[in-house]
PDB file of C-alpha atoms in Angstrom:
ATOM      1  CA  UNK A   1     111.825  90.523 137.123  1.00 33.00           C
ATOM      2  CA  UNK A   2     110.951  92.350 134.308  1.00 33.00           C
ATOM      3  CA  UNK A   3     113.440  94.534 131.634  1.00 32.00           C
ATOM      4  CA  UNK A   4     115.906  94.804 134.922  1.00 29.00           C
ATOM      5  CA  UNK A   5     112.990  95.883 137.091  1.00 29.00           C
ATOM      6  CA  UNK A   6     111.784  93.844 140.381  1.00 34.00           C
ATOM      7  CA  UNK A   7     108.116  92.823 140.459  1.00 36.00           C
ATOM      8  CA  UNK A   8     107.669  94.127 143.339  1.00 37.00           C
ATOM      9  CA  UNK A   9     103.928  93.586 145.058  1.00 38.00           C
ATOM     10  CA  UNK A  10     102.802  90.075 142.754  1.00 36.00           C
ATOM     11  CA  UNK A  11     105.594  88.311 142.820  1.00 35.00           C
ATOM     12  CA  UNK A  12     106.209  84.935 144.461  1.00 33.00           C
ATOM     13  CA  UNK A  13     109.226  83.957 146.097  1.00 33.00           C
ATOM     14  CA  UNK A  14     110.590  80.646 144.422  1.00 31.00           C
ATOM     15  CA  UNK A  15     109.964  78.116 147.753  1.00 32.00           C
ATOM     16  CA  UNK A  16     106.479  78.938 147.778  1.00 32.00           C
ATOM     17  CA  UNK A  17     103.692  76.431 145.891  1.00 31.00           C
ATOM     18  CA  UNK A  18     102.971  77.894 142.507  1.00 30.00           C
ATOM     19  CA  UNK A  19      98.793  76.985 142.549  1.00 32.00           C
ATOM     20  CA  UNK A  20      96.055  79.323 141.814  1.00 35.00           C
ATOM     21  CA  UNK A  21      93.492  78.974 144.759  1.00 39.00           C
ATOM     22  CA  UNK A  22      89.969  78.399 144.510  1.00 46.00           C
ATOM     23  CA  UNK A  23      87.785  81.579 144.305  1.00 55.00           C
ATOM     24  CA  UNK A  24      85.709  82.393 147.144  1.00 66.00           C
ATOM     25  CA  UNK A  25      81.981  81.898 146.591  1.00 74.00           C
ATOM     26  CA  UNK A  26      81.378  85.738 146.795  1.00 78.00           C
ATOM     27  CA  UNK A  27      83.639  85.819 143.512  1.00 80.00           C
ATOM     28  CA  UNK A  28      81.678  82.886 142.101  1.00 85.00           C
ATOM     29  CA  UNK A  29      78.502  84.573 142.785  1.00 89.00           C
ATOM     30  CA  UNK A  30      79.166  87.646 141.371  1.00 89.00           C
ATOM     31  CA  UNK A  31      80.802  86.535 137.909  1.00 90.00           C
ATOM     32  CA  UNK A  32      78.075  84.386 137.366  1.00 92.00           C
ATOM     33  CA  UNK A  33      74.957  87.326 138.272  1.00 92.00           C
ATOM     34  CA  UNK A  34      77.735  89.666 135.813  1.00 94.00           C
ATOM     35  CA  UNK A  35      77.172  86.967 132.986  1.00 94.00           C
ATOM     36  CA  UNK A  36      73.840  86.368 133.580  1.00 94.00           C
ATOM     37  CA  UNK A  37      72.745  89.976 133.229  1.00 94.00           C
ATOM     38  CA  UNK A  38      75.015  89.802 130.195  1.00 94.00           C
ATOM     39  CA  UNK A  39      73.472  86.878 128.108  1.00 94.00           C
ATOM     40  CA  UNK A  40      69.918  88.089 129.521  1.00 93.00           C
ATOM     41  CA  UNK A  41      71.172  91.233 127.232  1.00 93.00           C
ATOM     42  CA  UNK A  42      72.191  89.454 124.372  1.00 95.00           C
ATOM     43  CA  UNK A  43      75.673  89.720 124.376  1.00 94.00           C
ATOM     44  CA  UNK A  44      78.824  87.998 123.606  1.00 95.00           C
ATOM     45  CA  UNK A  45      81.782  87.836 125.846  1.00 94.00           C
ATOM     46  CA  UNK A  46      83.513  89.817 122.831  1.00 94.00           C
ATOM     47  CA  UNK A  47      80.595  91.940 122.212  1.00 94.00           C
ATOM     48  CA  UNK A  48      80.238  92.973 125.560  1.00 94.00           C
ATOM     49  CA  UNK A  49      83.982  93.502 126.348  1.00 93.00           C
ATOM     50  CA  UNK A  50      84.393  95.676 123.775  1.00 93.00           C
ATOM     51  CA  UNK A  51      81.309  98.045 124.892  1.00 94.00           C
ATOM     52  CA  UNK A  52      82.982  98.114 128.394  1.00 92.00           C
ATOM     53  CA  UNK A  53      86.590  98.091 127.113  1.00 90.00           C
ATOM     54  CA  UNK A  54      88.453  95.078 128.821  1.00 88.00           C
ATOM     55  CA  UNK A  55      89.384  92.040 126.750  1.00 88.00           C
ATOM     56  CA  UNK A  56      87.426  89.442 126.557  1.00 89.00           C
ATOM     57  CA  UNK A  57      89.601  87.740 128.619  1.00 87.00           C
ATOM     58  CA  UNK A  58      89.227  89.928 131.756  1.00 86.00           C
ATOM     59  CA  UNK A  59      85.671  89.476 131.598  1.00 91.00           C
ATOM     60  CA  UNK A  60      85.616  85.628 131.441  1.00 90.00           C
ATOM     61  CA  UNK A  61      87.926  85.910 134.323  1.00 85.00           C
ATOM     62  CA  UNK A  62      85.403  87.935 136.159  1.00 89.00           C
ATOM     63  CA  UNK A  63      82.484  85.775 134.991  1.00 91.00           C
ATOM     64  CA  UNK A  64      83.987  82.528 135.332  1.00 88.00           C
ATOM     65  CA  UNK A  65      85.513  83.944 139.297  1.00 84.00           C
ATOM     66  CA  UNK A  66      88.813  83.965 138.968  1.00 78.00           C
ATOM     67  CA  UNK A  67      89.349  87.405 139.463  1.00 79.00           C
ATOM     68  CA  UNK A  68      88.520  90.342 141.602  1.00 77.00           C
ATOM     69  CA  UNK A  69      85.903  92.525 139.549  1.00 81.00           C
ATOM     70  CA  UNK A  70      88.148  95.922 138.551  1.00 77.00           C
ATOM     71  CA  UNK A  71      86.090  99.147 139.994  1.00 77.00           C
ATOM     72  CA  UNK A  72      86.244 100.515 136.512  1.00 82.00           C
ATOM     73  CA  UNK A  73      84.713  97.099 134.857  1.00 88.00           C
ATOM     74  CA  UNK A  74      81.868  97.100 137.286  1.00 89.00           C
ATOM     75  CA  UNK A  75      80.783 100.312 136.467  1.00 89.00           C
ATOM     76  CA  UNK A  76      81.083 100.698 132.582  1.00 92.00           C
ATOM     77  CA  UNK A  77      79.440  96.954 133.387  1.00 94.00           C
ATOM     78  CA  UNK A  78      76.499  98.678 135.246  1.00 92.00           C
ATOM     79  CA  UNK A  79      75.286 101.184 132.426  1.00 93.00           C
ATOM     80  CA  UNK A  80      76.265  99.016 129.422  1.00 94.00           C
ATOM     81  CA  UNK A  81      73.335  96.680 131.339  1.00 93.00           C
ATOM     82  CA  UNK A  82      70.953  99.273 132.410  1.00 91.00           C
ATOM     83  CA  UNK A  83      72.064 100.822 136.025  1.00 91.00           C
ATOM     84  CA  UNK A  84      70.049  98.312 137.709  1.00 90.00           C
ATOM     85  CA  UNK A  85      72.425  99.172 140.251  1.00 90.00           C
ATOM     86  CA  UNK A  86      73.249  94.985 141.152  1.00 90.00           C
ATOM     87  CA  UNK A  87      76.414  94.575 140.028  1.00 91.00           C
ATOM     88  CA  UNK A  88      77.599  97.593 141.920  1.00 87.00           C
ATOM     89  CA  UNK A  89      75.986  96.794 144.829  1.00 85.00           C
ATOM     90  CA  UNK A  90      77.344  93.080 144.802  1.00 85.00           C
ATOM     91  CA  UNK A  91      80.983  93.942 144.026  1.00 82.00           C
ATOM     92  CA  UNK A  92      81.185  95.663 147.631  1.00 77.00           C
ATOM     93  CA  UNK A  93      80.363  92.043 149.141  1.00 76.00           C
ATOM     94  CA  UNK A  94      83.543  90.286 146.573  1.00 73.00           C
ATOM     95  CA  UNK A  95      85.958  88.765 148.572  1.00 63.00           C
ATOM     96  CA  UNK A  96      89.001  86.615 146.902  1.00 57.00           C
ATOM     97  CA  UNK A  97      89.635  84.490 150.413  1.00 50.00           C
ATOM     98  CA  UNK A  98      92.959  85.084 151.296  1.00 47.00           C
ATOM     99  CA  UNK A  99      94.321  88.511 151.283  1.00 48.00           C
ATOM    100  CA  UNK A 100      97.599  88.038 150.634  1.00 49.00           C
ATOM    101  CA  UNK A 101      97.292  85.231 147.481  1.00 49.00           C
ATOM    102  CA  UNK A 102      99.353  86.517 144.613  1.00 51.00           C
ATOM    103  CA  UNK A 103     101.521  88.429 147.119  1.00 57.00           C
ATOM    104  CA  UNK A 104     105.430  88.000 147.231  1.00 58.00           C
ATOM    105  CA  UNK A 105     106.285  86.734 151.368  1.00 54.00           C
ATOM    106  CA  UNK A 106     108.124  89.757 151.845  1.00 54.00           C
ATOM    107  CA  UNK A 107     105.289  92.299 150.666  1.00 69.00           C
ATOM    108  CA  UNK A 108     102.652  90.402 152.671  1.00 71.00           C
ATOM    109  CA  UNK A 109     103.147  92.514 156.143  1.00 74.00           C
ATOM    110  CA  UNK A 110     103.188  95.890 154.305  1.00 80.00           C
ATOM    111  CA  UNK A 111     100.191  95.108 152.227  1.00 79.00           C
ATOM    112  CA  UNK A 112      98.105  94.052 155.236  1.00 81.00           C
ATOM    113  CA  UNK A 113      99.667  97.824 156.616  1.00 86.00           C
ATOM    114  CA  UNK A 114      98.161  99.137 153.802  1.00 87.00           C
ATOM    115  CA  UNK A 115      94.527  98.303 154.257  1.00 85.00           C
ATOM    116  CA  UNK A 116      94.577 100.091 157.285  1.00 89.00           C
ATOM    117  CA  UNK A 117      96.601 103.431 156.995  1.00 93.00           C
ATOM    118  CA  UNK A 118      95.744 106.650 157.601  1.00 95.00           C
ATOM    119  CA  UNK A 119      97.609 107.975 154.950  1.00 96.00           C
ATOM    120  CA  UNK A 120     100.799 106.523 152.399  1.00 97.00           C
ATOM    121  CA  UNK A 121     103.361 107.809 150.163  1.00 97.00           C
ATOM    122  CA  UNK A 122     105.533 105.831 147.373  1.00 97.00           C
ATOM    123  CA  UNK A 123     108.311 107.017 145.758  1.00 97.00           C
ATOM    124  CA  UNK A 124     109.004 105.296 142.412  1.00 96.00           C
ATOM    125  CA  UNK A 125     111.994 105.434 139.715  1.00 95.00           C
ATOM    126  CA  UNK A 126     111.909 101.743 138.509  1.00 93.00           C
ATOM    127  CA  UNK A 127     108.199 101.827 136.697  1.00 94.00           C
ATOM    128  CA  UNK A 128     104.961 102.962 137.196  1.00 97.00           C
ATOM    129  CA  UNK A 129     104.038 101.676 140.545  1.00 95.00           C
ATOM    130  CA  UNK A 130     101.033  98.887 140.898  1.00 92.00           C
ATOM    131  CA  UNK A 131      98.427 100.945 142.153  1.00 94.00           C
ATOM    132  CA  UNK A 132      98.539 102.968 139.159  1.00 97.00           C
ATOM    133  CA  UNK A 133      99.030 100.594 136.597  1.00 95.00           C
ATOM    134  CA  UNK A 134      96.790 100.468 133.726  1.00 94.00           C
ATOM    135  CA  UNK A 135      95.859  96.625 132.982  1.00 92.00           C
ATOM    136  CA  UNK A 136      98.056  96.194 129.865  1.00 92.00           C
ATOM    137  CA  UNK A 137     101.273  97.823 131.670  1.00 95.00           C
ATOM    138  CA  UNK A 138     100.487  95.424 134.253  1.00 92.00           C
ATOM    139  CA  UNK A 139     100.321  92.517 132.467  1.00 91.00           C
ATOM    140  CA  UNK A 140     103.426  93.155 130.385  1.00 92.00           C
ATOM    141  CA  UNK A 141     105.219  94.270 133.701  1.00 90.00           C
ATOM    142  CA  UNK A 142     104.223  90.303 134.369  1.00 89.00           C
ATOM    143  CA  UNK A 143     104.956  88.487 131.457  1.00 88.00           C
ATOM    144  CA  UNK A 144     108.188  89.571 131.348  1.00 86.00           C
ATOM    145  CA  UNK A 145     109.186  87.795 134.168  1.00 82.00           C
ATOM    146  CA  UNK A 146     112.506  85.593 134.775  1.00 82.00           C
ATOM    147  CA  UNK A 147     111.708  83.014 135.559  1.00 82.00           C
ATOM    148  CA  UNK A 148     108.228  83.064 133.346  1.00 84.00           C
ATOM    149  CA  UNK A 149     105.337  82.967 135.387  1.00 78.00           C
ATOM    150  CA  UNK A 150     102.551  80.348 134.068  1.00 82.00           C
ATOM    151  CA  UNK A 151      99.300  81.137 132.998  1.00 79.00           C
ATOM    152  CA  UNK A 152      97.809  80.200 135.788  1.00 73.00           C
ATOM    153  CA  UNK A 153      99.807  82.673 137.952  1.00 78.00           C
ATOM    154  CA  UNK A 154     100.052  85.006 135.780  1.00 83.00           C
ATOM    155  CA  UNK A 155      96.052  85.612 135.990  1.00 81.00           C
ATOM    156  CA  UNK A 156      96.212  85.501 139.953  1.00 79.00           C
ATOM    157  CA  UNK A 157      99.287  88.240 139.678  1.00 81.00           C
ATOM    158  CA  UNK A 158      97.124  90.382 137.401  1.00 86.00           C
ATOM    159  CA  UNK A 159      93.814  89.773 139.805  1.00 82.00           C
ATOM    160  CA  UNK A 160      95.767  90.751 142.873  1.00 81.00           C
ATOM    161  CA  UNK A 161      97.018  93.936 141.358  1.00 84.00           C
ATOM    162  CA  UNK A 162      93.960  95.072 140.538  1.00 86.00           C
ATOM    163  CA  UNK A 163      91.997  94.402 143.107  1.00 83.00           C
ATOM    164  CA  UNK A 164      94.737  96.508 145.111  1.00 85.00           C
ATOM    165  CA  UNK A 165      93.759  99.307 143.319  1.00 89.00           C
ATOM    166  CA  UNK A 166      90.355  99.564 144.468  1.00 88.00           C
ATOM    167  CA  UNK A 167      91.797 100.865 147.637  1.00 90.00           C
ATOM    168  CA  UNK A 168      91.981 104.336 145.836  1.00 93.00           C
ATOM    169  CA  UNK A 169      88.175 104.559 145.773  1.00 91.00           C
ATOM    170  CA  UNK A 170      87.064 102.316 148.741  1.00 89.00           C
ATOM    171  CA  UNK A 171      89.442 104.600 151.027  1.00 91.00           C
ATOM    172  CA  UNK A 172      88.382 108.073 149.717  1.00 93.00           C
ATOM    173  CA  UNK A 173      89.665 110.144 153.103  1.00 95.00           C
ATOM    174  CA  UNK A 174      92.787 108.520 152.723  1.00 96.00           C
ATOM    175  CA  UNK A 175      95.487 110.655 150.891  1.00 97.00           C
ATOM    176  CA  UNK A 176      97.712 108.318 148.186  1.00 97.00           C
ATOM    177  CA  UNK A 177     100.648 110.939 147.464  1.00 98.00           C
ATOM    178  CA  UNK A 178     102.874 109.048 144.482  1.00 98.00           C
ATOM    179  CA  UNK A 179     106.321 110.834 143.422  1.00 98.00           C
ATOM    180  CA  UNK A 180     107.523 109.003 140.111  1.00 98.00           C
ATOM    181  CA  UNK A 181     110.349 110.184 137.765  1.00 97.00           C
ATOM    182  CA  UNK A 182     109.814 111.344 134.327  1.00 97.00           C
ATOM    183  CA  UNK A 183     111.345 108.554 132.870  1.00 96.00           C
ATOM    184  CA  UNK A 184     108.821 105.868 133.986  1.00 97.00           C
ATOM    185  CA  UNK A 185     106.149 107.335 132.017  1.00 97.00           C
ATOM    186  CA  UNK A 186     108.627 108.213 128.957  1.00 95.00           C
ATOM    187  CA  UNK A 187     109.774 104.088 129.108  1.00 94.00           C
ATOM    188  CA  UNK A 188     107.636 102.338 125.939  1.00 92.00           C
ATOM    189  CA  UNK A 189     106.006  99.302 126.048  1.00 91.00           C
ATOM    190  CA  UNK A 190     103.889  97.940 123.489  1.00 86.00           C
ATOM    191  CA  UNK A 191     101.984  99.992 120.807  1.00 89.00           C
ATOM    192  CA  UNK A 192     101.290 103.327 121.158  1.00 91.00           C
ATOM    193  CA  UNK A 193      97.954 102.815 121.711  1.00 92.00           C
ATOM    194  CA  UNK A 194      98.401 100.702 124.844  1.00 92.00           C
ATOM    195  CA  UNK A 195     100.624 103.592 125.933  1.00 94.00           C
ATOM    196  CA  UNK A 196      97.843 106.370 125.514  1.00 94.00           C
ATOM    197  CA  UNK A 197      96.157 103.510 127.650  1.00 94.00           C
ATOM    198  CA  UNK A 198      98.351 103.832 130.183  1.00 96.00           C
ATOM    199  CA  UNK A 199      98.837 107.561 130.448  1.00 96.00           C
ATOM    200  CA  UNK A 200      94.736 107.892 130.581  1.00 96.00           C
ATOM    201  CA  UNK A 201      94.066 105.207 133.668  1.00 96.00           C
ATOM    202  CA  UNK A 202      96.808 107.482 135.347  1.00 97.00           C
ATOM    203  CA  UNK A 203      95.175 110.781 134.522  1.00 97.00           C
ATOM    204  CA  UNK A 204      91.987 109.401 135.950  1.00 95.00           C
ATOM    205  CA  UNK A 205      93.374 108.136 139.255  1.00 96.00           C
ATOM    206  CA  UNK A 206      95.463 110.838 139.680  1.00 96.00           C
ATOM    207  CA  UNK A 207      92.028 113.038 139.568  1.00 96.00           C
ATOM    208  CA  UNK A 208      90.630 111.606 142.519  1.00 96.00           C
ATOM    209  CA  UNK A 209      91.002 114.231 145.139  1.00 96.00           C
ATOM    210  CA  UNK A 210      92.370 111.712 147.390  1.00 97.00           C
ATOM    211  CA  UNK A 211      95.240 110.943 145.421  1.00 97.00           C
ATOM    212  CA  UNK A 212      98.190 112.874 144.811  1.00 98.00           C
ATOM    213  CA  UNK A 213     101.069 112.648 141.723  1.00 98.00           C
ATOM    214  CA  UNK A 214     103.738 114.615 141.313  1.00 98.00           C
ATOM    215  CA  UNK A 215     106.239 114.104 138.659  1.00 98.00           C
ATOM    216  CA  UNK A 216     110.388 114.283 139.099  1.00 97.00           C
ATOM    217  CA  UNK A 217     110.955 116.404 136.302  1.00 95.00           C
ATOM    218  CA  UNK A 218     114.328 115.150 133.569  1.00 93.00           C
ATOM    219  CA  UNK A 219     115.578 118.468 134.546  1.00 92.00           C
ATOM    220  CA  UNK A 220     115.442 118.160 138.278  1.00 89.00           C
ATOM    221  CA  UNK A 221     118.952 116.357 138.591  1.00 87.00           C
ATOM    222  CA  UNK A 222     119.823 114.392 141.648  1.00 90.00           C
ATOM    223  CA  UNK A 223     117.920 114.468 144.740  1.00 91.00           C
ATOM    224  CA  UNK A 224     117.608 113.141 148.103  1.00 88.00           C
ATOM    225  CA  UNK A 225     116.019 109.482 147.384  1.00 91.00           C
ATOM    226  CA  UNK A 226     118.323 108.084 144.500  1.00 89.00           C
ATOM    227  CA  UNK A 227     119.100 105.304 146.964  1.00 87.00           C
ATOM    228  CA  UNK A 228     115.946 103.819 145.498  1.00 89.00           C
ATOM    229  CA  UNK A 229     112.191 103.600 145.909  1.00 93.00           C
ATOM    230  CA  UNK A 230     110.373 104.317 148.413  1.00 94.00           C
ATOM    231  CA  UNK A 231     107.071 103.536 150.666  1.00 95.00           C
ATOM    232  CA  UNK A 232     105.445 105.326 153.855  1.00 96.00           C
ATOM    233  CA  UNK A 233     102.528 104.675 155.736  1.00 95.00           C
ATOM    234  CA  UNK A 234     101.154 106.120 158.846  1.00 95.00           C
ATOM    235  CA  UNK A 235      99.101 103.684 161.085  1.00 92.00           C
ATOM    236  CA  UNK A 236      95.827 104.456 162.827  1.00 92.00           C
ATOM    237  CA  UNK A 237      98.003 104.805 166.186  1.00 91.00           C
ATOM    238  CA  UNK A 238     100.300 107.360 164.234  1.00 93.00           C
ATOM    239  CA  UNK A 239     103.337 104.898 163.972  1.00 93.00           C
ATOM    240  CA  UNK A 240     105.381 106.096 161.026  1.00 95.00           C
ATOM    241  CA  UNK A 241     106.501 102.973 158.770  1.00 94.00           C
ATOM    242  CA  UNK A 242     108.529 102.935 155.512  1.00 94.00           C
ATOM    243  CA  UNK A 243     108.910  99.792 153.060  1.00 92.00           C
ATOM    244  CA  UNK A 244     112.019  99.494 150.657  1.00 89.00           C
ATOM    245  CA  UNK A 245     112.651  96.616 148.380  1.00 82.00           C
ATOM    246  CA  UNK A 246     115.388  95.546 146.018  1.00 76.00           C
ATOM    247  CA  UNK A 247     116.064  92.391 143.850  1.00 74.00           C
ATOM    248  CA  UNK A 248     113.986  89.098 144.935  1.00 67.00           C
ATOM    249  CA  UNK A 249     113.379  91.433 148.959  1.00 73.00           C
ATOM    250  CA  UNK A 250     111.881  93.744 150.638  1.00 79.00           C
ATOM    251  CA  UNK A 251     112.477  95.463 154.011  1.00 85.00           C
ATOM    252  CA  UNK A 252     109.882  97.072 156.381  1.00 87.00           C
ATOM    253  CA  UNK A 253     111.496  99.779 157.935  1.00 91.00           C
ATOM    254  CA  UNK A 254     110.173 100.468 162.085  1.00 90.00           C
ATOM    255  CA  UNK A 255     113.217 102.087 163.655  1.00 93.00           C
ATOM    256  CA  UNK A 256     112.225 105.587 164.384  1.00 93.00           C
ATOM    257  CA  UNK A 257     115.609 107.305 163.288  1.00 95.00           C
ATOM    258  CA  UNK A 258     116.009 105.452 159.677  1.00 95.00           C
ATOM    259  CA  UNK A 259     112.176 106.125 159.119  1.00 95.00           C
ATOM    260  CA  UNK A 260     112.502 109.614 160.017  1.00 96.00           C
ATOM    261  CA  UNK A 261     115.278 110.051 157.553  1.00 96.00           C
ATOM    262  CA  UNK A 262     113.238 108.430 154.878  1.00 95.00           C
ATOM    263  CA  UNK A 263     110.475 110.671 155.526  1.00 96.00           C
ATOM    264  CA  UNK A 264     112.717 113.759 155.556  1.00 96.00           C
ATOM    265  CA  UNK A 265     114.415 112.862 151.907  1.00 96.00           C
ATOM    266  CA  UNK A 266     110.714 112.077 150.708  1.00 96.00           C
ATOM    267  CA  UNK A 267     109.420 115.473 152.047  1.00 96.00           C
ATOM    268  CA  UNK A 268     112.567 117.201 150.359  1.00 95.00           C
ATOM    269  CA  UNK A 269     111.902 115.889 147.126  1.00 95.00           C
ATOM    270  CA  UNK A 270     107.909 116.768 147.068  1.00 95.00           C
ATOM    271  CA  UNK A 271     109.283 120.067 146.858  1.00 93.00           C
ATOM    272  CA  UNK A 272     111.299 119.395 144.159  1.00 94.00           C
ATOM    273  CA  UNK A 273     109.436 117.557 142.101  1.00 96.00           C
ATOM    274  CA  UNK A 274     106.221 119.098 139.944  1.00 97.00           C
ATOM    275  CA  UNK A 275     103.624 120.279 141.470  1.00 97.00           C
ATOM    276  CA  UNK A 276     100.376 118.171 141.322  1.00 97.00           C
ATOM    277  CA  UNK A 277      98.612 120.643 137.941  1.00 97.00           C
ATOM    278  CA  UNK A 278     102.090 120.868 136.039  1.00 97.00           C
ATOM    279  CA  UNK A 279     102.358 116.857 136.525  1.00 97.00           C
ATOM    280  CA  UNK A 280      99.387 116.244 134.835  1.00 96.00           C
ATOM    281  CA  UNK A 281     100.144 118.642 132.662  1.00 96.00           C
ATOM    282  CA  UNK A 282     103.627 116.742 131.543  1.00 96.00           C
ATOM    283  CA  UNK A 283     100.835 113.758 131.398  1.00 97.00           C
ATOM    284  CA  UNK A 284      99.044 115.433 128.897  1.00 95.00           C
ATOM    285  CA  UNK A 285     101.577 116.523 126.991  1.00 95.00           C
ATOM    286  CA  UNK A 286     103.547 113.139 126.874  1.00 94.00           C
ATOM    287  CA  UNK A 287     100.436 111.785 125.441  1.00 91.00           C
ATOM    288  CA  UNK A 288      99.652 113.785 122.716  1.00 87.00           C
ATOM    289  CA  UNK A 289     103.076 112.810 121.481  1.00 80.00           C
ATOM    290  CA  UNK A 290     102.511 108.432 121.563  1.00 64.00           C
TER     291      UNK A 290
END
């Protein structure tokens, strides 16, 4: 948990063994060609993190193979080391071993749902949801965490969420659609710089034409979801799915008359909500004012 919010995706439920697990070889492999191109270049960890702006942590992470390589490190990576064009082509072999390490027990089953729908939808009024989190928002979302999560598991929360992310531009035929209220983007956190932060990595997602984000407006009033957040997926087959979650839970949602409601109040309040130009628009706006 986190200021009164869940942690919804990373999270591990409290029976479960708290150990970081060994990086697969492909991870291994990678972080050390990433360093080796690096040093061949003459760079520092620091130097080189601040030319592809990630902390210096993230990339010993990355080099040392403890985490998933983020999309957007691999490529500032890639022409900060002369677009040999290895680094991108090795990340698309990375594998972390298990797929569902870092992954609370009741997320696991819609996560693996994830990887193979045809199309998803989240609603979101707690904060701004994981697959368009911004690293720093992610890792405060983390440390603020009751009970506090270790170091160790703290990296492996911040690994899986990013590596989750990549979905956005592995999957480019799949449409993301994200409805999040105002008030998730207007919530501070740290300086205003890591808020500007923030507000850019969702501006750039949210320009992929595959992904969709539409704002719930302060004005809107109430609406047909304030029962709380909100995830569909459609299958390959065409099942319809939904995935709710609450404090230390999560439910996935199969019978066809509660998932057909959910999809109804979800539909009803895309229309309500901002359309996809004036959302980034409010984006914009909100900040030029941090």
């Amino acid at each position: 948990m986190a200021d009164g919010y869940v942690i919804d995706e990373e999270n591990r439920s409290c029976g479960e063994a708290a150990r970081e697990p060994d990086p697969s070889d492909s991870l291994r492999t990678f972080g050390a060609v990433m360093q080796a191109l690096r040093e061949h270049a003459g760079y520092s960890r620091a130097e080189f993190a601040d030319m592809v702006s990630f902390s210096k942590h993230t990339v010993e992470s990355v080099e040392l193979g403890r985490r998933m390589p983020d999309i957007a490190l691999v490529e500032r990576s890639e022409e900060a080391l002369g677009n040999t064009g290895a680094l991108r082509k090795a990340s698309k072999h990375v594998t972390r071993g298990r797929g569902d390490v870092g992954l609370a027990a009741w997320f696991r089953q819609w996560a693996r749902l994830e990887q193979t729908a045809v199309s998803l939808g989240t609603y979101e009024c707690r904060l701004v949801p994981g697959l368009l989190q911004a690293e720093g928002y992610a890792r405060a979302v983390f440390e603020g965490t009751v009970p506090v999560a270790p170091d160790s598991l703290l990296e492996n929360y911040m690994a899986r969420r990013m590596e989750r992310q990549r979905m956005l531009f592995e999957r480019p035929t799949i449409p993301f659609s994200f409805i999040v209220e105002e008030h998730v983007f207007r919530r501070r956190f740290g300086s205003p710089e890591q808020m500007r932060q923030l507000l850019d990595h969702v501006l750039e997602l949210s320009a992929l034409r595959n992904v969709t984000l539409q704002i719930v407006p302060l004005e809107a009033g109430l609406h047909a979801c304030l029962d709380g957040p909100l995830q569909l997926v459609e299958t390959p087959k065409g099942q319809r799915l939904a995935y709710s979650e609450g404090q230390q839970n999560g439910r996935l949602i199969s019978d066809l008359k509660e998932v057909s409601l959910l999809c109804q109040r979800y539909d009803t309040l895309r229309s309500q909500a901002l359309n996809a130009k004036d959302s980034r628009g409010l984006l914009e706006r909100l900040r030029g004012e941090k």
